[in-house]
């Protein structure tokens, strides 16, 4: 059993069980929502795999530290499921801290499950969150 389990877990880890986060500075003068000025866009994706749709095999870890604008690490935790909307929102809050604004617009989260590629034995779960980060409000004197 061990000879089968290790190669399966290793294959899953190399198959994309990770997370990806990116802050892209806004390079346009296009305004949204009654003249609001975006300063950046943010997107984060997190993946996990479950055996028989319920036993977690591995997952990517959410981005919660560092100051890089793109985080695409091989950050895998075995036997866990961190691909949740809550963890993506934690990553978004970290991005807001880096950019220096707490205002967002057009927040959208999508989840996707697919298992047909493995004959429905292993489910691949993806959670994707994206938003526009708005210019901070001017402080009142």
Short mmCIF file of C-alpha atoms in Angstrom, two decimals:
data_model
loop_
_atom_site.label_atom_id
_atom_site.label_comp_id
_atom_site.label_asym_id
_atom_site.label_seq_id
_atom_site.Cartn_x
_atom_site.Cartn_y
_atom_site.Cartn_z
CA UNK A 1 0.00 0.00 0.00
CA UNK A 2 2.86 2.40 0.83
CA UNK A 3 4.42 1.78 -2.57
CA UNK A 4 1.20 2.98 -4.21
CA UNK A 5 0.30 5.85 -1.87
CA UNK A 6 3.61 7.75 -2.07
CA UNK A 7 3.74 7.97 -5.90
CA UNK A 8 0.09 9.06 -5.98
CA UNK A 9 0.73 11.83 -3.45
CA UNK A 10 3.90 12.92 -5.22
CA UNK A 11 2.09 13.05 -8.55
CA UNK A 12 -0.67 15.16 -7.03
CA UNK A 13 1.82 17.54 -5.48
CA UNK A 14 3.50 18.07 -8.83
CA UNK A 15 0.17 18.32 -10.66
CA UNK A 16 -0.58 21.80 -9.38
CA UNK A 17 -1.68 21.43 -5.79
CA UNK A 18 -0.61 24.90 -4.82
CA UNK A 19 -1.82 28.46 -4.60
CA UNK A 20 -1.26 31.50 -6.80
CA UNK A 21 -1.74 35.18 -5.92
CA UNK A 22 -1.09 38.29 -7.99
CA UNK A 23 -1.46 42.03 -7.48
CA UNK A 24 -1.45 43.87 -10.82
CA UNK A 25 -1.06 47.68 -10.72
CA UNK A 26 -3.85 49.47 -12.60
CA UNK A 27 -2.38 51.24 -15.64
CA UNK A 28 -5.51 52.78 -17.06
CA UNK A 29 -7.46 55.98 -16.49
CA UNK A 30 -10.73 54.06 -16.75
CA UNK A 31 -12.92 54.79 -13.76
CA UNK A 32 -15.60 52.57 -12.29
CA UNK A 33 -18.53 52.87 -9.87
CA UNK A 34 -19.38 56.57 -10.22
CA UNK A 35 -15.85 57.76 -10.88
CA UNK A 36 -13.87 55.58 -8.46
CA UNK A 37 -10.21 55.08 -9.42
CA UNK A 38 -8.81 51.52 -9.16
CA UNK A 39 -5.13 51.34 -8.24
CA UNK A 40 -4.66 47.57 -8.65
CA UNK A 41 -6.40 44.30 -9.36
CA UNK A 42 -5.95 41.20 -7.26
CA UNK A 43 -6.49 37.52 -8.02
CA UNK A 44 -5.80 34.44 -5.93
CA UNK A 45 -6.35 30.74 -6.66
CA UNK A 46 -5.99 27.82 -4.32
CA UNK A 47 -6.21 24.13 -5.20
CA UNK A 48 -6.76 20.98 -3.18
CA UNK A 49 -7.24 17.30 -3.92
CA UNK A 50 -9.53 14.88 -2.06
CA UNK A 51 -9.77 11.12 -2.35
CA UNK A 52 -13.37 10.01 -2.89
CA UNK A 53 -14.48 13.67 -2.48
CA UNK A 54 -13.95 13.65 1.30
CA UNK A 55 -10.44 12.55 2.35
CA UNK A 56 -7.98 15.45 1.90
CA UNK A 57 -4.76 14.46 0.15
CA UNK A 58 -2.96 17.78 -0.30
CA UNK A 59 -3.60 21.49 -0.66
CA UNK A 60 -1.92 24.77 -1.46
CA UNK A 61 -1.37 27.26 1.36
CA UNK A 62 -2.90 30.75 1.18
CA UNK A 63 -0.58 33.75 0.69
CA UNK A 64 -0.30 35.57 4.02
CA UNK A 65 3.26 36.90 4.16
CA UNK A 66 5.83 38.58 1.98
CA UNK A 67 5.68 41.69 -0.16
CA UNK A 68 6.06 40.30 -3.68
CA UNK A 69 3.31 41.28 -6.11
CA UNK A 70 3.22 37.75 -7.54
CA UNK A 71 3.33 34.69 -5.30
CA UNK A 72 3.47 31.36 -7.12
CA UNK A 73 5.27 29.04 -4.76
CA UNK A 74 5.35 25.29 -4.47
CA UNK A 75 3.61 25.55 -1.12
CA UNK A 76 1.90 22.24 -0.44
CA UNK A 77 0.51 20.86 2.79
CA UNK A 78 -0.34 17.14 2.77
CA UNK A 79 -3.53 15.73 4.27
CA UNK A 80 -5.22 19.11 4.58
CA UNK A 81 -7.73 21.26 2.71
CA UNK A 82 -6.91 24.98 2.75
CA UNK A 83 -8.70 25.78 -0.53
CA UNK A 84 -11.56 27.75 0.99
CA UNK A 85 -13.19 31.11 0.39
CA UNK A 86 -12.15 32.20 3.89
CA UNK A 87 -8.47 31.53 3.16
CA UNK A 88 -8.70 33.39 -0.15
CA UNK A 89 -10.14 36.37 1.72
CA UNK A 90 -7.19 36.20 4.14
CA UNK A 91 -4.89 36.41 1.09
CA UNK A 92 -6.92 39.35 -0.23
CA UNK A 93 -6.56 41.17 3.11
CA UNK A 94 -2.79 40.64 2.93
CA UNK A 95 -2.77 42.14 -0.58
CA UNK A 96 -4.78 45.13 0.67
CA UNK A 97 -2.17 45.70 3.39
CA UNK A 98 0.61 45.64 0.78
CA UNK A 99 -1.17 48.09 -1.54
CA UNK A 100 -2.21 50.37 1.32
CA UNK A 101 -5.94 50.53 0.72
CA UNK A 102 -8.85 48.78 2.42
CA UNK A 103 -11.36 49.59 -0.34
CA UNK A 104 -12.37 47.05 -2.99
CA UNK A 105 -14.89 46.68 -5.78
CA UNK A 106 -16.21 43.87 -7.94
CA UNK A 107 -15.31 41.06 -5.55
CA UNK A 108 -15.95 37.72 -7.22
CA UNK A 109 -15.31 34.17 -6.00
CA UNK A 110 -15.68 30.99 -8.04
CA UNK A 111 -15.30 27.38 -7.03
CA UNK A 112 -14.76 24.50 -9.38
CA UNK A 113 -14.67 20.76 -8.76
CA UNK A 114 -13.50 18.24 -11.31
CA UNK A 115 -12.97 14.53 -10.91
CA UNK A 116 -13.61 13.04 -14.35
CA UNK A 117 -9.87 13.05 -15.14
CA UNK A 118 -9.30 10.48 -12.36
CA UNK A 119 -12.34 8.29 -12.99
CA UNK A 120 -14.08 10.14 -10.10
CA UNK A 121 -11.67 8.78 -7.46
CA UNK A 122 -9.80 12.03 -6.79
CA UNK A 123 -11.53 15.40 -6.78
CA UNK A 124 -9.63 18.54 -7.73
CA UNK A 125 -11.12 21.55 -5.91
CA UNK A 126 -10.26 25.11 -6.99
CA UNK A 127 -11.26 28.35 -5.30
CA UNK A 128 -10.57 31.59 -7.22
CA UNK A 129 -11.13 35.09 -5.81
CA UNK A 130 -10.58 38.37 -7.63
CA UNK A 131 -11.30 42.04 -7.04
CA UNK A 132 -10.30 45.59 -7.91
CA UNK A 133 -8.50 47.58 -5.22
CA UNK A 134 -9.67 51.20 -5.08
CA UNK A 135 -7.75 54.33 -4.23
CA UNK A 136 -7.92 55.03 -0.48
CA UNK A 137 -10.34 57.75 0.60
CA UNK A 138 -8.82 61.10 1.40
CA UNK A 139 -8.70 61.69 5.14
CA UNK A 140 -10.98 64.40 6.46
CA UNK A 141 -9.18 67.37 8.12
#
